[in-house]
Amino acid sequence: MTSILGRILPFIGMAAIALGSHQAVAQDRAAQDLPAWDKVPLAVGHEKPDLVLTGTVDRSDYQSNVSVPFDVPSGVTRIGVEYEYTRPDGKTVINLGLFDGKAFRGWSGSNKHTVVIDENNATPSYIAGPVGGRRWSLDLGVSFIGEGVTSRYTAKIWFWRQGEVPAASTFSPEPLVKGTRWYRGDFHLHTGHSDGFCTSHRGRNVPCPLYRTADAALDAHLDFAAITDHNNVALYGTMRELQPYYDDLLLIPGREMTTEQGHANIFGTTEYVDHRLGERAMPDMATMIERSHATGALFSINHPGSPTDYRCRGCGWSAPEATYAMTDAIEVMNSGNLWKQLGGGDAGGDVTIWEKQLATGRRITAIGGSDNHDVTLGRLGVGFPATLVLASELSERAILDAVKAGHVMIDMTGKPGIAFDLTASAGGKDGTVGDSFALDQGGELALKLTVTGGKGRKLVGLVDGRIEPALSVDSLAQARQDIALRWAFDGGRHWVRFELRDGEQRLFMTNPVYVNY
C-alpha cells in the first residue's frame, strides 16, 4: 500500500492538499534529471533560457501566495516555464500558477515542472491566449513550509518568436525514438475539431474526439500522425495534452488550409495563418505560402486533381501555376484516389500532376494522406495510404526535414508488409530517394534495392515518368529480394523512381532519385 501511494500522491494535486497529505513532485534535483515529458520543448538554437528567476521562501510565507513578476517582450508568441524548488525537510510544498498582468492564466499546483503557453494552445491546467507585451507573474502558493526552513525556487523561462521551430517536437522535448529508419505515418487526418465523426457510446454520429484518431493510428501500426483539421488551431491544446500519454505515437501539428483555389496542409507550426484567401489580410495564395513558411511550417498541396463542385469547395488546385514552385510537397495519394484504384479506375491523376512539376525541374516531395474523417473505417481508414519517411529519429523536426529532402515512399496497401530500401551511387557519392546526383553523358547510376513483400509482383522502374524495362522486373521471385540495377545517362536532367504493382494496381511507390537537378 505504501509503495502505491508513493507513486500516486505526487500527482493528486489539489485534493491531496485539502487532505493535508500532498507530496510535491518538485524535488531537490537538477532540471536534467526531470522525466522527458516534464521538460520544456525548445526551439532550434535556443537552448539557454531567456530569463532565470530565483528566490527563497521561508516560514513567514506559509499559507500565502508569493508573486514573482517578469516582463514578456512584444512579439513573443509562446513562453515555456521550467520550475523547481528545494525541499530541505522533504515536506515543503510550493504550488505554481501564472497570471499575465491582465488575467489568470492557470494553476497546476505542484504536479508539473513545466508549463508551455502560446496564443493557440497551452499545457493542461493553463489557458492559451496573448503572450507578448505583458508583465507576467509566477504565483507561488506556499502550502507548507516548516519552522526554520528556507526553500529556494528556480524558474527558467524561454520566449518563442515567430518562425522559431522545435528542436525536437512541438509537444515533446525529446525524440520518441532515436535512430535512423523508415518511420510510418499519415499526413492527413480529421477529428471532431473540424468534420471528423464517429459513433458515440449510444450509437449516435458525433464529432469524434482526437484520441480516437490516435488510437486508430496505433492500430494501423503508425509511428506518427499529423492532425490536419480544416482551418482550425483549437486542436493543438488537445494534442499537447495527449502527447505525453501517447509516447509511442508522434503527434505532428497540422492544419488544412481550405480555400476556393485549393486545399493545402501546413505542418509543424501552431501559429495562426489566415485561411481567408482573397481578404485584405490574405490577398493571394503566394502570400499564404510565404506566411506559412515564415512560421517555420512545411506547405503541402492536397489532392490537386480532385473536382471542385458542390461536393467539395475548392478541392482541386486552381491557384496560379507559379505557386507549385513555392510548395514543399504534394499529396499524390489519398484514400479518395485509392478507392478509385480498388474499383478499377485510374488512381494516378495526382501523380501525373506531380510529375508535370518534376518535368519543369522542380523537386517537390510526393506524400500520401488518408484524409480520414471516420476512424471506424479500419484498414481503409487511418493509414490508408501510409507515408514512410527515412528520418534520423522520431521527432517532428526530423520527420519534416526528411520530407523536405524527399526521403519519402508511399505504401498504398494500408497495412505493413511491403518494404523498400534503396541506395543510389554515382561518382563516389551514395544516397537514397530524394537525393540528387550530377552525371555527365555516359555516367552511370548504380541502384541497389531490397524489396520485402513483393513475391509474384511487378517492380516497375520509371525514368521521367515512363516505364523503363531495364529497371523493371516482371515478377519478383522471393518474399525478400535484393536487386542490383545500373543505368547510363545522357548528360540531361532526369528522375528515376520505382513502383511495386499487382497487375496495374499500385501497391507502393518511391520518390525519385534525381540526376542533374
Short mmCIF file of C-alpha atoms in Angstrom, two decimals:
data_model
loop_
_atom_site.label_atom_id
_atom_site.label_comp_id
_atom_site.label_asym_id
_atom_site.label_seq_id
_atom_site.Cartn_x
_atom_site.Cartn_y
_atom_site.Cartn_z
CA MET A 1 0.00 0.00 0.00
CA THR A 2 2.78 2.44 0.87
CA SER A 3 4.59 1.96 -2.45
CA ILE A 4 1.37 2.53 -4.41
CA LEU A 5 0.64 5.74 -2.53
CA GLY A 6 4.19 6.86 -3.08
CA ARG A 7 3.62 6.67 -6.82
CA ILE A 8 0.15 8.22 -6.80
CA LEU A 9 0.35 11.04 -4.28
CA PRO A 10 2.72 13.30 -6.27
CA PHE A 11 0.05 13.65 -8.94
CA ILE A 12 -3.09 14.04 -6.84
CA GLY A 13 -2.66 17.80 -6.52
CA MET A 14 -5.37 19.98 -5.06
CA ALA A 15 -7.41 17.23 -3.42
CA ALA A 16 -4.36 15.96 -1.57
CA ILE A 17 -3.55 19.46 -0.33
CA ALA A 18 -7.03 19.68 1.16
CA LEU A 19 -6.36 16.41 2.96
CA GLY A 20 -3.02 17.66 4.25
CA SER A 21 -1.15 14.73 2.69
CA HIS A 22 0.07 16.28 -0.56
CA GLN A 23 3.58 15.34 -1.70
CA ALA A 24 5.16 17.73 -4.19
CA VAL A 25 6.53 16.44 -7.47
CA ALA A 26 9.28 19.03 -7.42
CA GLN A 27 12.29 17.65 -5.62
CA ASP A 28 15.73 18.99 -4.80
CA ARG A 29 17.20 17.94 -8.14
CA ALA A 30 18.59 19.39 -11.34
CA ALA A 31 16.40 20.03 -14.36
CA GLN A 32 18.32 17.50 -16.45
CA ASP A 33 17.06 14.78 -14.10
CA LEU A 34 13.42 15.51 -14.90
CA PRO A 35 11.47 12.93 -16.90
CA ALA A 36 11.39 13.73 -20.62
CA TRP A 37 7.72 14.68 -20.65
CA ASP A 38 8.30 17.28 -17.91
CA LYS A 39 10.81 19.46 -19.73
CA VAL A 40 10.16 22.48 -21.94
CA PRO A 41 10.30 21.72 -25.69
CA LEU A 42 13.00 24.04 -27.02
CA ALA A 43 13.47 25.84 -30.32
CA VAL A 44 16.36 25.14 -32.68
CA GLY A 45 19.41 27.07 -31.43
CA HIS A 46 17.56 28.34 -28.37
CA GLU A 47 18.81 26.05 -25.62
CA LYS A 48 19.51 28.73 -23.00
CA PRO A 49 16.55 30.30 -21.17
CA ASP A 50 15.82 33.99 -21.73
CA LEU A 51 15.19 34.52 -18.02
CA VAL A 52 16.16 32.69 -14.86
CA LEU A 53 14.15 33.73 -11.80
CA THR A 54 15.40 32.64 -8.38
CA GLY A 55 14.45 33.45 -4.83
CA THR A 56 13.62 31.98 -1.45
CA VAL A 57 10.58 31.45 0.72
CA ASP A 58 10.51 30.62 4.41
CA ARG A 59 8.07 30.09 7.26
CA SER A 60 6.98 33.74 7.07
CA ASP A 61 5.43 32.92 3.65
CA TYR A 62 3.48 29.92 4.97
CA GLN A 63 -0.07 29.70 3.61
CA SER A 64 0.40 32.79 1.44
CA ASN A 65 0.93 33.49 -2.26
CA VAL A 66 4.25 34.92 -3.39
CA SER A 67 4.13 36.90 -6.66
CA VAL A 68 7.26 36.83 -8.84
CA PRO A 69 6.83 39.28 -11.76
CA PHE A 70 8.62 39.14 -15.11
CA ASP A 71 8.21 41.02 -18.38
CA VAL A 72 7.49 39.27 -21.68
CA PRO A 73 8.55 41.42 -24.66
CA SER A 74 6.24 42.25 -27.55
CA GLY A 75 6.50 39.80 -30.44
CA VAL A 76 6.79 36.75 -28.19
CA THR A 77 4.27 34.11 -29.28
CA ARG A 78 4.98 31.39 -26.69
CA ILE A 79 6.51 31.06 -23.26
CA GLY A 80 7.92 27.97 -21.63
CA VAL A 81 8.46 27.79 -17.88
CA GLU A 82 10.53 25.10 -16.16
CA TYR A 83 10.05 25.34 -12.38
CA GLU A 84 11.57 23.60 -9.38
CA TYR A 85 12.29 24.22 -5.72
CA THR A 86 14.27 22.67 -2.92
CA ARG A 87 12.71 20.69 -0.08
CA PRO A 88 15.31 20.66 2.71
CA ASP A 89 12.88 18.98 5.12
CA GLY A 90 11.20 16.80 2.48
CA LYS A 91 7.87 18.41 3.37
CA THR A 92 7.85 21.81 1.68
CA VAL A 93 5.05 22.32 -0.89
CA ILE A 94 5.11 25.36 -3.21
CA ASN A 95 2.37 25.37 -5.84
CA LEU A 96 2.63 27.08 -9.22
CA GLY A 97 0.20 29.36 -11.03
CA LEU A 98 0.54 32.09 -13.66
CA PHE A 99 -1.01 35.50 -14.24
CA ASP A 100 -0.33 37.63 -17.34
CA GLY A 101 -0.86 41.05 -15.76
CA LYS A 102 -4.40 41.21 -17.06
CA ALA A 103 -5.87 37.81 -16.39
CA PHE A 104 -5.43 34.48 -14.62
CA ARG A 105 -3.67 32.02 -16.95
CA GLY A 106 -3.77 28.81 -14.95
CA TRP A 107 -2.72 26.84 -11.89
CA SER A 108 -1.14 23.41 -11.72
CA GLY A 109 -0.26 23.12 -8.06
CA SER A 110 2.92 21.10 -7.77
CA ASN A 111 2.13 18.27 -10.17
CA LYS A 112 4.00 19.80 -13.13
CA HIS A 113 7.52 21.12 -13.54
CA THR A 114 6.82 22.51 -17.00
CA VAL A 115 4.29 24.94 -18.45
CA VAL A 116 4.02 25.97 -22.10
CA ILE A 117 1.55 28.66 -23.17
CA ASP A 118 1.10 30.18 -26.59
CA GLU A 119 -1.63 32.04 -28.41
CA ASN A 120 -3.41 28.88 -29.53
CA ASN A 121 -2.62 26.13 -27.01
CA ALA A 122 -1.30 25.53 -23.53
CA THR A 123 -0.23 22.84 -21.10
CA PRO A 124 -3.29 21.30 -19.40
CA SER A 125 -4.19 23.44 -16.34
CA TYR A 126 -3.32 26.58 -18.31
CA ILE A 127 -5.15 28.91 -20.71
CA ALA A 128 -3.99 29.78 -24.23
CA GLY A 129 -4.07 33.40 -25.36
CA PRO A 130 -1.97 36.52 -25.93
CA VAL A 131 1.59 36.24 -24.64
CA GLY A 132 3.88 39.13 -25.58
CA GLY A 133 3.88 42.70 -24.34
CA ARG A 134 2.66 41.90 -20.83
CA ARG A 135 4.02 41.76 -17.29
CA TRP A 136 3.51 38.19 -16.19
CA SER A 137 3.98 36.76 -12.73
CA LEU A 138 4.56 33.41 -11.15
CA ASP A 139 2.02 32.78 -8.42
CA LEU A 140 3.82 30.65 -5.83
CA GLY A 141 1.37 29.23 -3.29
CA VAL A 142 3.28 28.17 -0.19
CA SER A 143 1.07 25.35 1.06
CA PHE A 144 3.56 24.10 3.60
CA ILE A 145 6.98 25.02 4.91
CA GLY A 146 8.30 24.17 8.34
CA GLU A 147 9.69 26.38 11.08
CA GLY A 148 13.29 27.39 10.36
CA VAL A 149 13.14 26.06 6.77
CA THR A 150 14.19 28.08 3.72
CA SER A 151 13.36 26.83 0.21
CA ARG A 152 14.95 28.14 -2.98
CA TYR A 153 12.90 28.22 -6.16
CA THR A 154 14.19 28.47 -9.73
CA ALA A 155 12.09 29.24 -12.80
CA LYS A 156 13.74 29.09 -16.22
CA ILE A 157 11.73 30.91 -18.86
CA TRP A 158 12.02 30.71 -22.65
CA PHE A 159 10.48 33.19 -25.12
CA TRP A 160 9.48 31.91 -28.57
CA ARG A 161 9.12 34.28 -31.52
CA GLN A 162 7.54 33.83 -34.94
CA GLY A 163 9.42 31.45 -37.19
CA GLU A 164 11.21 29.52 -34.46
CA VAL A 165 10.86 25.78 -34.95
CA PRO A 166 11.08 22.99 -32.38
CA ALA A 167 14.44 21.36 -31.83
CA ALA A 168 12.57 18.07 -31.44
CA SER A 169 8.77 18.39 -31.48
CA THR A 170 6.09 20.93 -30.63
CA PHE A 171 4.59 18.75 -27.91
CA SER A 172 7.59 16.66 -26.87
CA PRO A 173 11.01 17.90 -25.70
CA GLU A 174 12.81 14.76 -26.85
CA PRO A 175 12.52 12.30 -29.76
CA LEU A 176 10.12 9.45 -29.11
CA VAL A 177 12.58 7.06 -30.81
CA LYS A 178 16.23 7.60 -31.68
CA GLY A 179 17.89 6.03 -34.70
CA THR A 180 17.65 6.29 -38.48
CA ARG A 181 14.98 4.15 -40.11
CA TRP A 182 11.81 4.36 -42.17
CA TYR A 183 9.07 5.78 -39.95
CA ARG A 184 5.48 5.14 -40.96
CA GLY A 185 2.71 7.72 -40.68
CA ASP A 186 -0.34 9.53 -42.01
CA PHE A 187 -0.15 13.18 -43.09
CA HIS A 188 -3.87 13.95 -43.45
CA LEU A 189 -6.32 13.30 -40.60
CA HIS A 190 -9.51 14.97 -39.38
CA THR A 191 -11.17 14.89 -35.96
CA GLY A 192 -14.13 16.48 -34.24
CA HIS A 193 -12.22 19.76 -34.27
CA SER A 194 -13.49 20.05 -37.86
CA ASP A 195 -15.55 17.45 -39.70
CA GLY A 196 -14.36 14.13 -38.31
CA PHE A 197 -17.19 11.97 -36.96
CA CYS A 198 -17.58 8.62 -35.22
CA THR A 199 -20.19 6.64 -33.33
CA SER A 200 -20.86 7.56 -29.70
CA HIS A 201 -21.39 5.12 -26.83
CA ARG A 202 -25.13 5.32 -27.51
CA GLY A 203 -24.76 4.81 -31.24
CA ARG A 204 -25.09 8.39 -32.42
CA ASN A 205 -22.95 10.09 -35.07
CA VAL A 206 -20.94 12.71 -33.14
CA PRO A 207 -17.82 14.88 -33.61
CA CYS A 208 -15.01 12.43 -32.96
CA PRO A 209 -12.55 13.17 -30.12
CA LEU A 210 -8.92 13.37 -31.16
CA TYR A 211 -7.82 10.44 -29.01
CA ARG A 212 -9.86 8.10 -31.22
CA THR A 213 -7.70 9.08 -34.19
CA ALA A 214 -4.56 8.48 -32.12
CA ASP A 215 -5.83 5.02 -31.17
CA ALA A 216 -6.67 4.26 -34.81
CA ALA A 217 -3.15 5.34 -35.83
CA LEU A 218 -1.64 2.89 -33.36
CA ASP A 219 -3.97 0.15 -34.60
CA ALA A 220 -2.65 0.90 -38.11
CA HIS A 221 0.94 0.43 -36.85
CA LEU A 222 1.85 4.06 -37.47
CA ASP A 223 4.75 5.89 -35.85
CA PHE A 224 3.40 9.40 -36.45
CA ALA A 225 0.10 11.13 -37.17
CA ALA A 226 -0.37 14.68 -38.45
CA ILE A 227 -3.75 16.04 -37.35
CA THR A 228 -4.95 18.48 -40.01
CA ASP A 229 -8.38 19.80 -39.16
CA HIS A 230 -9.82 22.39 -41.52
CA ASN A 231 -8.71 25.97 -40.78
CA ASN A 232 -8.57 25.25 -37.04
CA VAL A 233 -5.98 25.82 -34.32
CA ALA A 234 -8.08 24.70 -31.34
CA LEU A 235 -6.90 21.10 -31.74
CA TYR A 236 -3.33 21.91 -30.63
CA GLY A 237 -4.31 22.16 -26.98
CA THR A 238 -5.74 18.66 -27.15
CA MET A 239 -2.59 17.39 -28.89
CA ARG A 240 -0.39 18.96 -26.22
CA GLU A 241 -2.43 17.17 -23.56
CA LEU A 242 -2.32 13.79 -25.32
CA GLN A 243 1.33 13.63 -26.44
CA PRO A 244 2.84 12.65 -23.05
CA TYR A 245 0.37 9.76 -22.82
CA TYR A 246 0.84 8.67 -26.45
CA ASP A 247 4.60 8.35 -26.08
CA ASP A 248 4.64 5.69 -28.80
CA LEU A 249 2.97 7.91 -31.43
CA LEU A 250 4.36 11.25 -32.58
CA LEU A 251 1.59 13.84 -32.93
CA ILE A 252 2.50 16.48 -35.54
CA PRO A 253 0.53 19.74 -35.55
CA GLY A 254 -1.08 20.36 -38.91
CA ARG A 255 -3.86 22.38 -40.43
CA GLU A 256 -5.77 22.05 -43.71
CA MET A 257 -6.00 25.49 -45.30
CA THR A 258 -9.33 25.20 -47.09
CA THR A 259 -9.71 27.79 -49.84
CA GLU A 260 -11.61 28.27 -53.11
CA GLN A 261 -8.33 27.79 -55.03
CA GLY A 262 -7.36 24.52 -53.38
CA HIS A 263 -6.64 22.78 -50.12
CA ALA A 264 -3.19 22.54 -48.55
CA ASN A 265 -1.77 21.22 -45.30
CA ILE A 266 0.73 23.15 -43.24
CA PHE A 267 2.81 21.11 -40.81
CA GLY A 268 4.99 21.96 -37.83
CA THR A 269 3.52 25.20 -36.53
CA THR A 270 0.80 26.14 -34.07
CA GLU A 271 0.83 29.80 -35.14
CA TYR A 272 -2.27 31.10 -36.85
CA VAL A 273 -2.06 31.75 -40.59
CA ASP A 274 -5.15 33.36 -42.10
CA HIS A 275 -7.03 30.91 -44.34
CA ARG A 276 -9.44 33.51 -45.79
CA LEU A 277 -8.00 33.76 -49.28
CA GLY A 278 -8.91 36.96 -51.08
CA GLU A 279 -9.37 39.00 -47.92
CA ARG A 280 -7.19 42.06 -47.37
CA ALA A 281 -5.20 40.14 -44.78
CA MET A 282 -4.53 37.27 -47.23
CA PRO A 283 -4.72 38.60 -50.80
CA ASP A 284 -3.47 35.55 -52.72
CA MET A 285 -2.12 32.01 -52.46
CA ALA A 286 1.52 33.08 -52.85
CA THR A 287 1.14 35.24 -49.74
CA MET A 288 -0.42 32.33 -47.85
CA ILE A 289 2.52 30.10 -48.72
CA GLU A 290 5.05 32.79 -47.78
CA ARG A 291 3.39 33.40 -44.43
CA SER A 292 3.18 29.69 -43.72
CA HIS A 293 6.90 29.36 -44.39
CA ALA A 294 7.55 32.39 -42.16
CA THR A 295 6.14 30.43 -39.22
CA GLY A 296 8.54 27.56 -39.98
CA ALA A 297 5.81 25.38 -41.50
CA LEU A 298 6.08 22.89 -44.33
CA PHE A 299 3.46 23.57 -47.06
CA SER A 300 1.87 20.64 -48.94
CA ILE A 301 -0.82 20.75 -51.64
CA ASN A 302 -3.67 18.29 -51.06
CA HIS A 303 -5.46 16.18 -53.71
CA PRO A 304 -4.69 18.67 -56.52
CA GLY A 305 -6.65 16.83 -59.20
CA SER A 306 -9.91 16.48 -57.27
CA PRO A 307 -13.05 18.09 -58.72
CA THR A 308 -14.31 21.37 -57.35
CA ASP A 309 -18.10 21.47 -57.16
CA TYR A 310 -20.98 21.30 -54.69
CA ARG A 311 -19.43 18.19 -53.08
CA CYS A 312 -16.22 19.92 -52.11
CA ARG A 313 -15.43 23.63 -52.16
CA GLY A 314 -12.06 24.21 -53.78
CA CYS A 315 -10.90 20.60 -53.59
CA GLY A 316 -8.84 20.83 -56.80
CA TRP A 317 -5.78 23.07 -57.02
CA SER A 318 -6.63 26.07 -59.21
CA ALA A 319 -4.16 28.57 -57.72
CA PRO A 320 -1.69 30.16 -60.16
CA GLU A 321 0.82 27.73 -61.66
CA ALA A 322 3.70 29.60 -60.05
CA THR A 323 2.54 28.50 -56.59
CA TYR A 324 3.72 24.95 -57.29
CA ALA A 325 7.30 26.20 -57.23
CA MET A 326 6.75 27.55 -53.71
CA THR A 327 5.45 24.31 -52.20
CA ASP A 328 7.39 21.66 -50.31
CA ALA A 329 5.21 18.62 -51.05
CA ILE A 330 2.18 17.36 -52.97
CA GLU A 331 -0.27 14.74 -51.73
CA VAL A 332 -0.31 12.37 -54.69
CA MET A 333 -2.21 9.55 -52.97
CA ASN A 334 -5.08 9.64 -50.50
CA SER A 335 -7.98 7.34 -49.75
CA GLY A 336 -10.06 9.02 -52.46
CA ASN A 337 -7.87 8.01 -55.38
CA LEU A 338 -7.08 4.67 -53.76
CA TRP A 339 -10.78 3.85 -53.68
CA LYS A 340 -10.80 4.55 -57.44
CA GLN A 341 -7.88 2.15 -57.85
CA LEU A 342 -9.65 -0.62 -55.95
CA GLY A 343 -12.65 -0.11 -58.21
CA GLY A 344 -10.51 -0.45 -61.32
CA GLY A 345 -10.22 3.26 -62.11
CA ASP A 346 -7.13 5.38 -62.65
CA ALA A 347 -5.61 6.37 -59.31
CA GLY A 348 -2.74 8.29 -60.84
CA GLY A 349 -4.20 11.68 -61.69
CA ASP A 350 -2.41 13.42 -58.84
CA VAL A 351 0.78 11.52 -59.66
CA THR A 352 0.58 12.94 -63.19
CA ILE A 353 0.16 16.49 -61.82
CA TRP A 354 3.20 15.97 -59.57
CA GLU A 355 5.35 14.54 -62.38
CA LYS A 356 4.45 17.50 -64.59
CA GLN A 357 6.09 19.69 -61.96
CA LEU A 358 9.17 17.44 -61.82
CA ALA A 359 9.49 17.84 -65.58
CA THR A 360 9.96 21.59 -65.12
CA GLY A 361 12.94 20.95 -62.83
CA ARG A 362 11.10 21.38 -59.54
CA ARG A 363 11.97 18.93 -56.76
CA ILE A 364 8.69 18.59 -54.87
CA THR A 365 8.20 15.66 -52.49
CA ALA A 366 5.30 13.27 -53.08
CA ILE A 367 3.49 12.24 -49.90
CA GLY A 368 0.30 10.36 -49.03
CA GLY A 369 -2.51 11.00 -46.61
CA SER A 370 -5.69 9.16 -45.81
CA ASP A 371 -7.82 12.33 -45.49
CA ASN A 372 -9.66 10.29 -42.89
CA HIS A 373 -12.90 11.66 -41.44
CA ASP A 374 -14.17 8.43 -39.86
CA VAL A 375 -11.95 6.30 -37.61
CA THR A 376 -14.33 3.31 -37.88
CA LEU A 377 -13.19 2.51 -41.43
CA GLY A 378 -10.48 0.16 -40.12
CA ARG A 379 -7.82 -0.80 -42.68
CA LEU A 380 -9.36 1.52 -45.25
CA GLY A 381 -9.24 4.46 -42.84
CA VAL A 382 -6.33 5.90 -40.88
CA GLY A 383 -3.03 4.94 -42.51
CA PHE A 384 -4.57 4.20 -45.93
CA PRO A 385 -2.23 5.11 -47.53
CA ALA A 386 0.76 5.31 -45.20
CA THR A 387 3.75 7.54 -45.88
CA LEU A 388 7.19 6.21 -44.98
CA VAL A 389 9.87 8.75 -44.09
CA LEU A 390 13.56 7.99 -43.69
CA ALA A 391 14.46 10.13 -40.68
CA SER A 392 17.26 10.21 -38.13
CA GLU A 393 14.77 9.92 -35.25
CA LEU A 394 11.07 10.00 -34.48
CA SER A 395 10.63 13.72 -33.88
CA GLU A 396 8.68 16.41 -35.68
CA ARG A 397 11.85 18.19 -36.77
CA ALA A 398 13.47 15.05 -38.20
CA ILE A 399 10.29 13.90 -39.99
CA LEU A 400 9.60 17.27 -41.64
CA ASP A 401 13.25 17.83 -42.59
CA ALA A 402 13.27 14.38 -44.22
CA VAL A 403 10.09 15.23 -46.14
CA LYS A 404 11.70 18.40 -47.48
CA ALA A 405 14.69 16.30 -48.53
CA GLY A 406 12.43 13.89 -50.43
CA HIS A 407 13.33 10.85 -48.33
CA VAL A 408 9.81 9.50 -48.67
CA MET A 409 7.93 6.46 -50.00
CA ILE A 410 4.20 5.73 -50.05
CA ASP A 411 2.52 2.44 -49.10
CA MET A 412 -0.93 2.25 -50.70
CA THR A 413 -1.95 -1.01 -49.02
CA GLY A 414 -2.88 0.49 -45.66
CA LYS A 415 -1.07 -2.18 -43.67
CA PRO A 416 2.56 -3.17 -43.01
CA GLY A 417 4.04 -5.94 -45.09
CA ILE A 418 5.71 -4.26 -48.04
CA ALA A 419 9.02 -2.50 -47.53
CA PHE A 420 11.57 -0.90 -49.83
CA ASP A 421 15.13 0.13 -49.20
CA LEU A 422 17.06 1.90 -51.93
CA THR A 423 20.65 3.03 -52.21
CA ALA A 424 21.85 5.03 -55.20
CA SER A 425 25.53 5.54 -56.00
CA ALA A 426 27.41 7.60 -58.59
CA GLY A 427 30.73 9.43 -58.71
CA GLY A 428 31.75 8.25 -55.25
CA LYS A 429 28.54 9.55 -53.67
CA ASP A 430 25.85 7.42 -52.02
CA GLY A 431 22.28 8.49 -51.48
CA THR A 432 18.67 7.39 -51.48
CA VAL A 433 15.32 8.61 -52.78
CA GLY A 434 15.13 12.39 -52.85
CA ASP A 435 18.87 12.84 -53.35
CA SER A 436 20.43 14.34 -56.47
CA PHE A 437 23.47 13.27 -58.47
CA ALA A 438 25.49 15.10 -61.11
CA LEU A 439 26.25 12.85 -64.09
CA ASP A 440 27.94 13.67 -67.39
CA GLN A 441 26.98 11.91 -70.59
CA GLY A 442 27.74 8.21 -70.20
CA GLY A 443 27.78 8.49 -66.43
CA GLU A 444 26.31 5.50 -64.64
CA LEU A 445 23.93 5.37 -61.70
CA ALA A 446 24.08 2.21 -59.57
CA LEU A 447 20.87 1.28 -57.76
CA LYS A 448 20.53 -1.31 -55.02
CA LEU A 449 17.01 -2.20 -53.95
CA THR A 450 15.74 -4.54 -51.26
CA VAL A 451 12.05 -5.31 -51.71
CA THR A 452 10.11 -7.11 -48.98
CA GLY A 453 6.61 -8.46 -49.55
CA GLY A 454 6.87 -8.36 -53.33
CA LYS A 455 6.87 -12.03 -54.30
CA GLY A 456 4.95 -12.55 -57.54
CA ARG A 457 4.52 -8.83 -58.03
CA LYS A 458 5.96 -6.45 -60.59
CA LEU A 459 8.76 -3.99 -59.90
CA VAL A 460 8.33 -1.03 -62.23
CA GLY A 461 11.19 1.39 -62.80
CA LEU A 462 10.28 4.74 -64.29
CA VAL A 463 12.53 7.35 -65.89
CA ASP A 464 10.91 10.76 -66.31
CA GLY A 465 7.55 9.12 -65.63
CA ARG A 466 7.89 6.49 -68.36
CA ILE A 467 8.35 2.78 -67.69
CA GLU A 468 11.92 1.66 -68.34
CA PRO A 469 12.17 -2.12 -68.95
CA ALA A 470 15.85 -2.19 -67.98
CA LEU A 471 14.90 -1.03 -64.48
CA SER A 472 11.87 -3.29 -64.14
CA VAL A 473 11.25 -6.89 -63.05
CA ASP A 474 8.09 -8.60 -64.33
CA SER A 475 7.70 -10.92 -61.35
CA LEU A 476 9.74 -10.90 -58.17
CA ALA A 477 10.76 -14.40 -57.17
CA GLN A 478 11.29 -14.02 -53.44
CA ALA A 479 9.46 -12.59 -50.45
CA ARG A 480 12.58 -10.53 -49.72
CA GLN A 481 14.68 -9.84 -52.77
CA ASP A 482 17.87 -7.86 -53.35
CA ILE A 483 18.07 -6.25 -56.78
CA ALA A 484 21.07 -4.52 -58.36
CA LEU A 485 20.48 -2.23 -61.32
CA ARG A 486 22.65 0.13 -63.38
CA TRP A 487 21.62 2.97 -65.66
CA ALA A 488 23.73 5.08 -68.04
CA PHE A 489 22.72 8.72 -68.53
CA ASP A 490 22.94 11.07 -71.47
CA GLY A 491 24.01 14.16 -69.55
CA GLY A 492 20.49 15.58 -69.35
CA ARG A 493 18.14 16.15 -66.44
CA HIS A 494 16.18 13.07 -65.35
CA TRP A 495 14.43 11.46 -62.43
CA VAL A 496 14.19 7.77 -61.60
CA ARG A 497 11.64 6.21 -59.28
CA PHE A 498 10.06 2.81 -58.61
CA GLU A 499 6.65 1.27 -58.02
CA LEU A 500 5.53 -2.16 -56.88
CA ARG A 501 2.40 -3.26 -58.71
CA ASP A 502 -0.06 -6.12 -58.63
CA GLY A 503 -1.14 -6.16 -62.26
CA GLU A 504 -1.83 -2.48 -62.90
CA GLN A 505 -2.70 -1.71 -59.28
CA ARG A 506 -0.10 0.36 -57.47
CA LEU A 507 0.90 -1.06 -54.10
CA PHE A 508 3.95 1.04 -53.27
CA MET A 509 5.85 3.96 -54.80
CA THR A 510 9.06 5.84 -54.11
CA ASN A 511 10.07 9.43 -54.59
CA PRO A 512 12.69 9.91 -57.30
CA VAL A 513 16.42 9.77 -57.36
CA TYR A 514 17.33 12.96 -59.25
CA VAL A 515 20.05 13.38 -61.85
CA ASN A 516 21.37 16.83 -62.80
CA TYR A 517 18.68 18.75 -60.86
#
